[in-house]
Tab-separated table of C-alpha atoms and ligand atoms in Angstrom:
chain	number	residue	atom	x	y	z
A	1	UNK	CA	29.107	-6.742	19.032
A	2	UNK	CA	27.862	-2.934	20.463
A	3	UNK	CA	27.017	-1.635	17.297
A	4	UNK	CA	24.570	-3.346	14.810
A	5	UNK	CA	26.692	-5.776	12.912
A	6	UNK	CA	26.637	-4.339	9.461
A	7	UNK	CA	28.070	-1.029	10.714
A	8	UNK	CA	31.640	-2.129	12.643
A	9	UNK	CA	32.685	-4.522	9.615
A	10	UNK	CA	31.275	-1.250	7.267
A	11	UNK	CA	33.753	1.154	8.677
A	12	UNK	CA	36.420	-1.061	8.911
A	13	UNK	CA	36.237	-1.746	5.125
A	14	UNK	CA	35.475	1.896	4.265
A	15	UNK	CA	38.647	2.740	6.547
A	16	UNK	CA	40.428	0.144	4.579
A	17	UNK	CA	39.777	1.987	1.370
A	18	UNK	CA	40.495	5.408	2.684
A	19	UNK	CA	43.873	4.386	2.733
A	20	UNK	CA	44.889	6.204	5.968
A	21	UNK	CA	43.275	9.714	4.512
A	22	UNK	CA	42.997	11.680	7.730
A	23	UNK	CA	40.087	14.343	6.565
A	24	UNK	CA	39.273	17.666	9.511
A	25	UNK	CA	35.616	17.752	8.028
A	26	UNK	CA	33.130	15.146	7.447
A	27	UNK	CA	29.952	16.112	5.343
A	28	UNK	CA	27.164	14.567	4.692
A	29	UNK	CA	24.845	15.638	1.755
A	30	UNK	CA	20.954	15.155	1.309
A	31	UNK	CA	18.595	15.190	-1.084
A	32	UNK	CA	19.250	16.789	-4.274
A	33	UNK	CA	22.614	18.782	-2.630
A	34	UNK	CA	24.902	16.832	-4.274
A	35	UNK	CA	26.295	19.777	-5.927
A	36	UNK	CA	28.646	20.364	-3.348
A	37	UNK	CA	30.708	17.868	-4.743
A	38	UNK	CA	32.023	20.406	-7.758
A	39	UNK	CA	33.479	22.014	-4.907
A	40	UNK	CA	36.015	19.372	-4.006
A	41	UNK	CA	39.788	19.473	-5.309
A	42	UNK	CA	41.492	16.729	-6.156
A	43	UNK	CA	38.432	13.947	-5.719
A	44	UNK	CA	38.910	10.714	-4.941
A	45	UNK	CA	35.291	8.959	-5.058
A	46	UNK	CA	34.444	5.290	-3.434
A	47	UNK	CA	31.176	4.181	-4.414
A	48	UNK	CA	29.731	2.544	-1.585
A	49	UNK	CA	28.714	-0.604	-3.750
A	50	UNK	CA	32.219	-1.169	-3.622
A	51	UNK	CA	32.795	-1.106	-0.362
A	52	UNK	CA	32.467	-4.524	1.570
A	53	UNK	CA	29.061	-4.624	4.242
A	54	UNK	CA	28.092	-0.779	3.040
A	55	UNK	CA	24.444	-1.161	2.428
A	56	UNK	CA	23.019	0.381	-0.539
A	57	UNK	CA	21.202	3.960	-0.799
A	58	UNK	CA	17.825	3.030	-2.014
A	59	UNK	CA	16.443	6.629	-2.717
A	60	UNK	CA	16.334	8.704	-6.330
A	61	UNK	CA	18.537	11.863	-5.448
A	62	UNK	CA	21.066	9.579	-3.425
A	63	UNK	CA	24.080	8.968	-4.846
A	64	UNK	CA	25.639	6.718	-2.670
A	65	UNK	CA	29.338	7.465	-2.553
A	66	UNK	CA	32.068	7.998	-0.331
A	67	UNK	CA	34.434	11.181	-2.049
A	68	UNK	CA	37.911	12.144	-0.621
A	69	UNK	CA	39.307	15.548	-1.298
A	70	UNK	CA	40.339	19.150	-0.782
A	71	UNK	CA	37.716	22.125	0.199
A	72	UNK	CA	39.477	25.403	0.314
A	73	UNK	CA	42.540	23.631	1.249
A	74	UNK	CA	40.649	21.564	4.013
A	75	UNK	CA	40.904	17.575	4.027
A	76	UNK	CA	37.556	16.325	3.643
A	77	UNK	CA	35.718	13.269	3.584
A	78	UNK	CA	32.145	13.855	1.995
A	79	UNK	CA	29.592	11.124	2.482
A	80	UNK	CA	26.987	11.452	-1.289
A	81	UNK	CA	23.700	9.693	0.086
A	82	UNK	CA	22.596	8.660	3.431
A	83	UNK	CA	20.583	5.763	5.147
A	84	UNK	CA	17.532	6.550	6.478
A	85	UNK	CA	15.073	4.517	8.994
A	86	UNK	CA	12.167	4.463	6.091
A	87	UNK	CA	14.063	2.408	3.986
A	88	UNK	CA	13.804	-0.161	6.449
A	89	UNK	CA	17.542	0.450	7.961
A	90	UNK	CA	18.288	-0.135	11.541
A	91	UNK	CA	18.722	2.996	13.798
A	92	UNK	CA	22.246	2.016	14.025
A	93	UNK	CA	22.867	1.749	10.731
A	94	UNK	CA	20.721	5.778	9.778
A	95	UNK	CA	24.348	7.085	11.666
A	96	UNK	CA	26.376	5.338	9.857
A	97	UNK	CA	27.629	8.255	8.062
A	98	UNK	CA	28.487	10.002	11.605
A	99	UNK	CA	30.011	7.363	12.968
A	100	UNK	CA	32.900	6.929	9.739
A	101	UNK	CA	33.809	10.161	9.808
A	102	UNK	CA	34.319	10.105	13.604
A	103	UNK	CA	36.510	6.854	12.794
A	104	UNK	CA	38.323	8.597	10.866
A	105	UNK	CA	39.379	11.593	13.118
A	106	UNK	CA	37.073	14.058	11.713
A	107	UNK	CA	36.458	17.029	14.385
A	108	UNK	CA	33.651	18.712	12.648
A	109	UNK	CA	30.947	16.919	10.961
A	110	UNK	CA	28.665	18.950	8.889
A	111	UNK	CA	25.148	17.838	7.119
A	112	UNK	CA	22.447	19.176	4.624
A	113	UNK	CA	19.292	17.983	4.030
A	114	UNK	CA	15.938	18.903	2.206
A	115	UNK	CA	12.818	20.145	4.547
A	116	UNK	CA	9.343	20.788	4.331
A	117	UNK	CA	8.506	24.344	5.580
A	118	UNK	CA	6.157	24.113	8.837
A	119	UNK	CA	6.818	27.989	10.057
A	120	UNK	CA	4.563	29.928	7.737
A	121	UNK	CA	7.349	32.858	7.240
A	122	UNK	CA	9.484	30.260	5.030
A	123	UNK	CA	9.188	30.075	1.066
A	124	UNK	CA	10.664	27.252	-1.314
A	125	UNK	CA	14.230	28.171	-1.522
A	126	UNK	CA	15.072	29.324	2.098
A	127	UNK	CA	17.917	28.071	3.549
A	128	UNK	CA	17.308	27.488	7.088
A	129	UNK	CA	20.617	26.707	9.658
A	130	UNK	CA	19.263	24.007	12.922
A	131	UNK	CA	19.487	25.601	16.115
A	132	UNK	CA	17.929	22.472	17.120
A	133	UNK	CA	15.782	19.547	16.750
A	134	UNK	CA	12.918	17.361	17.881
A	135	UNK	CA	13.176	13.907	17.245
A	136	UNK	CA	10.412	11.001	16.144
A	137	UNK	CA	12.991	8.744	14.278
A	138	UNK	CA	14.288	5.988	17.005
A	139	UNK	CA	17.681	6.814	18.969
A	140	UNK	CA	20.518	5.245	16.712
A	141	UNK	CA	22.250	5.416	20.484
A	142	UNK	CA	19.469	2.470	21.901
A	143	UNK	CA	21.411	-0.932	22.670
A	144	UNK	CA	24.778	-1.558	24.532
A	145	UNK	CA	26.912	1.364	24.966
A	146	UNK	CA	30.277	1.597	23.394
A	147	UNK	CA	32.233	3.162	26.360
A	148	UNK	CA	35.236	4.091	23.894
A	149	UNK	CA	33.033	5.932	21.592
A	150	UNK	CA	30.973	8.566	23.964
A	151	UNK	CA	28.624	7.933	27.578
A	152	UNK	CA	26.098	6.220	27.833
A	153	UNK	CA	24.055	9.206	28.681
A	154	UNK	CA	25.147	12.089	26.332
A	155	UNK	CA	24.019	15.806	26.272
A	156	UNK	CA	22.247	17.606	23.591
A	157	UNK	CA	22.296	20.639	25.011
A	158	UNK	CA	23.956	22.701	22.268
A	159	UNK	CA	23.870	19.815	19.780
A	160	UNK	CA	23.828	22.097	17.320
A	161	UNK	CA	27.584	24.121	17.818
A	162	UNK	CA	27.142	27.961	18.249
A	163	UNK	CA	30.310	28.505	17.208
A	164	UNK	CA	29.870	26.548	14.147
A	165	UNK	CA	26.230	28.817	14.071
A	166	UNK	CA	28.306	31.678	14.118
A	167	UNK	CA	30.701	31.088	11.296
A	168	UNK	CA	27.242	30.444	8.994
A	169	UNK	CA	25.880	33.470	9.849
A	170	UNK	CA	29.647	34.977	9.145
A	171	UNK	CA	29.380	33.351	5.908
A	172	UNK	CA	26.081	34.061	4.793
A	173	UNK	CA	26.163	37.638	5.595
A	174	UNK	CA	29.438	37.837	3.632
A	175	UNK	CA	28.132	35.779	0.454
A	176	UNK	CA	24.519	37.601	0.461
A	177	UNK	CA	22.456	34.753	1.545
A	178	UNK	CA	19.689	35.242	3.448
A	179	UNK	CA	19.905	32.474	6.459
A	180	UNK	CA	17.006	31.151	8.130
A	181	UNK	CA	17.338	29.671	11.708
A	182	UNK	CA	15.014	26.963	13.387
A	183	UNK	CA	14.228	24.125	15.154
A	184	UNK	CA	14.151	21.038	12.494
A	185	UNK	CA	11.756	18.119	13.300
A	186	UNK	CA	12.947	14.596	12.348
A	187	UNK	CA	9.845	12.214	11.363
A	188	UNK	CA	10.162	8.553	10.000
A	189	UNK	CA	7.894	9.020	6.690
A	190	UNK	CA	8.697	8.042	4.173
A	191	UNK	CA	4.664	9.659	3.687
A	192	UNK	CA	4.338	13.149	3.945
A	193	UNK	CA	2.476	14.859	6.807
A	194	UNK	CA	-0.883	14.747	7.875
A	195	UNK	CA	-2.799	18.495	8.096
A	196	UNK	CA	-3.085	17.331	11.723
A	197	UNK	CA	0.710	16.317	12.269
A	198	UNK	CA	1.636	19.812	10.506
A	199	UNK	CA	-0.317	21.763	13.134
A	200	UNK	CA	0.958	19.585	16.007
A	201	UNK	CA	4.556	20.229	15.054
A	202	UNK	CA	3.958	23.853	14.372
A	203	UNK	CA	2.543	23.286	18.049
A	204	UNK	CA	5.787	21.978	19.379
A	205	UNK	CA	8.096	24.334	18.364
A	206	UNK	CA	8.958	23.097	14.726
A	207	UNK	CA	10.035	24.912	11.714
A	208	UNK	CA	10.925	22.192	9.466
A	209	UNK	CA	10.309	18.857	9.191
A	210	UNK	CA	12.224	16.273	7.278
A	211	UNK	CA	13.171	12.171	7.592
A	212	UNK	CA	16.795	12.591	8.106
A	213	UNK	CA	19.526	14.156	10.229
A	214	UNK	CA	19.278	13.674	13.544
A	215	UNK	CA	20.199	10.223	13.967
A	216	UNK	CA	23.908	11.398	12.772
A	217	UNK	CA	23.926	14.773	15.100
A	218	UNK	CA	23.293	12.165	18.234
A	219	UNK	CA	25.939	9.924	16.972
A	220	UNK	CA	28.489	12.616	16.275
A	221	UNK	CA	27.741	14.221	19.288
A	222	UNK	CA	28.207	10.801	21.664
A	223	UNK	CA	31.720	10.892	19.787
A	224	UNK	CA	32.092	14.215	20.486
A	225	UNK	CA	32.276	15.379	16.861
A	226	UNK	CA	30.678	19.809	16.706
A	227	UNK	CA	28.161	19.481	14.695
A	228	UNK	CA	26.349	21.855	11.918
A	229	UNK	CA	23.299	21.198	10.098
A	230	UNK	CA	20.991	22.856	7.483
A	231	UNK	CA	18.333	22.718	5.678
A	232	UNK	CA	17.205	23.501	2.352
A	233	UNK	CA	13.775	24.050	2.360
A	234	UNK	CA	12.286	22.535	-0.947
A	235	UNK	CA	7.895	22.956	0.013
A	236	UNK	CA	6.125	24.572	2.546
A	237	UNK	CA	3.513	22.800	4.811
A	238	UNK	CA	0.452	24.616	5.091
A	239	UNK	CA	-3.007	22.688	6.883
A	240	UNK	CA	-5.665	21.748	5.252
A	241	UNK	CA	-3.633	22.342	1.837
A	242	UNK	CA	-5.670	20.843	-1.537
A	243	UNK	CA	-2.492	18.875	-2.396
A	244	UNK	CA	0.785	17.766	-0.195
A	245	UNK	CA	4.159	18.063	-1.603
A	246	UNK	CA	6.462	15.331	-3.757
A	247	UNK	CA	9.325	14.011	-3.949
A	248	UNK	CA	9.830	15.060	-7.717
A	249	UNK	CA	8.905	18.748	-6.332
A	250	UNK	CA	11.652	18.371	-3.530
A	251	UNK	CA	14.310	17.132	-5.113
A	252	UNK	CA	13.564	20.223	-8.141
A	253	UNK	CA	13.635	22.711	-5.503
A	254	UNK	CA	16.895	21.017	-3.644
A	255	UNK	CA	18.773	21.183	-7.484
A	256	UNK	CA	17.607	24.945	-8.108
A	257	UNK	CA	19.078	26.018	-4.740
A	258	UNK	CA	21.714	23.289	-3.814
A	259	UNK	CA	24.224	26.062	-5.107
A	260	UNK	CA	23.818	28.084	-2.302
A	261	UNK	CA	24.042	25.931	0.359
A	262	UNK	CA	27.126	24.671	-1.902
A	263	UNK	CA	28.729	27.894	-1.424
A	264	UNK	CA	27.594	28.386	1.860
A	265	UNK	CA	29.479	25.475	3.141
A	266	UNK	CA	32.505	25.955	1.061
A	267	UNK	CA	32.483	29.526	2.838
A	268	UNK	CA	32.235	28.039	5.734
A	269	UNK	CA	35.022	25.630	6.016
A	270	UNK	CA	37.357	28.010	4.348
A	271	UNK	CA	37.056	30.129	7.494
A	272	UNK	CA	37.134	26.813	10.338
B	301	HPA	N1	8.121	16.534	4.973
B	301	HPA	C1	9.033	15.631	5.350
B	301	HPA	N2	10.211	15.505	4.742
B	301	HPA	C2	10.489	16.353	3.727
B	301	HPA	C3	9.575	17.317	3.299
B	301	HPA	C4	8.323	17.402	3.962
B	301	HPA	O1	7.454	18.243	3.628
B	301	HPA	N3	10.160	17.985	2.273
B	301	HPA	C5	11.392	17.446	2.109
B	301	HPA	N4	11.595	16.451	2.983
């Protein structure tokens, strides 16, 4: 088998269950942002405990279901809690998420997450669209290639779609958000950063850095699959801070603003 071999007989049964539901937009929701889900007409909501070879969502925030529905008249398939490498999941297995909604004929796949602020102009709150991203969590691509899924050597070069960018920015302007744009930097935690590691990825480019992400962009962009991301940004990083951020602070932060990016998305796809 190509792919690991809890994720082929995972889709499978998760296609099963869709029951032929053919969604145009495939979201996937992070920490705290479940609120999106109020937006969704007509829900239909799989828990992923009841779908066959799904592994579980082991993180406080995460849900951990699959909901079918209606966004502004848009078919969409919205994915309620992720896998990530820290809980011990296979690379494979962290774009999961990515590589359902491709399966099922998704053409836009769009995710949310919560980041810790490494440019010193953000504040708790910000909402900040990826432009693009550096990555320290392992290539969910590594191992044989699927041929009918994407190359074995795909691009990233405009991972992150500027059209899709666009639309945001269309959105945001129009709703009276204030939009942040950066480079997001994907780490492994599940600790926090060093002072050290903060000043090295302020070094490198970085704006934000969170655990998540971009093992779904690379998947959904080997498929093909335009891809938008954002982040929420729940704590800044300073150096040499007296105390680091937490996860009860993060997920507090991600619930007072999760609205925002709720309606910032729903904007979004109403216009796509
Ligand atoms: N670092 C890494 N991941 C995060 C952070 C952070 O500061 N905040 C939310 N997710």
């Amino acid at each position: 088998m190509v792919l690991s071999d809890c994720v082929v007989p995972a889709i499978a049964s998760a296609l099963k269950k869709s029951d032929g539901f053919e969604p145009a937009v495939g979201i996937v929701l992070g920490s705290g942002l479940g609120k999106l889900t109020t937006h969704i007409e007509s829900p239909v909501e799989i828990p992923y405990e009841s779908i066959p070879g799904f592994p579980r969502t082991t993180v406080a925030g995460h849900k951990g279901r699959m909901i079918l529905g209606r966004i502004a008249d848009k078919k969409v398939v919205v994915m309620d809690g992720r896998f990530h490498y820290y809980e011990g999941h296979p690379a494979s297995v962290t774009a999961l998420p990515a590589r359902l909604m491709a399966a099922m004929g998704v053409s836009v796949i769009m995710l949310s997450n919560a980041a810790g602020g490494i440019n010193p102009d953000f504040t708790p709150g910000d909402i900040m669209m990826i432009k693009d991203h550096i990555s320290f969590i392992p290539n969910p691509l590594i191992g044989p290639n699927d041929d009918t899924l994407g190359p074995r050597f795909p691009s990233l070069t405009d991972a992150y779609s500027p059209r899709l960018r666009a639309v945001a920015a269309a959105s945001a302007s129009k709703l009276g958000i204030a939009l942040k744009e950066g480079v997001y930097v994907a780490v492994t935690g599940p600790s926090y950063e060093t002072s050290a590691e903060v000043r090295f990825y302020r070094t490198i480019g970085g704006d934000a850095v969170g655990m998540s992400t971009t093992p779904e962009v690379i998947a959904a962009r080997h498929q093909g699959v335009e891809v938008f991301a954002a982040s929420l940004i729940t704590n800044v990083n300073t150096p040499d801070a007296p105390k680091g951020p937490s996860h009860e602070e993060v997920l507090e932060v991600g619930n007072a603003s999760a609205e925002k990016l709720s309606l910032l998305f729903a904007n979004m796809i109403a216009s796509l």
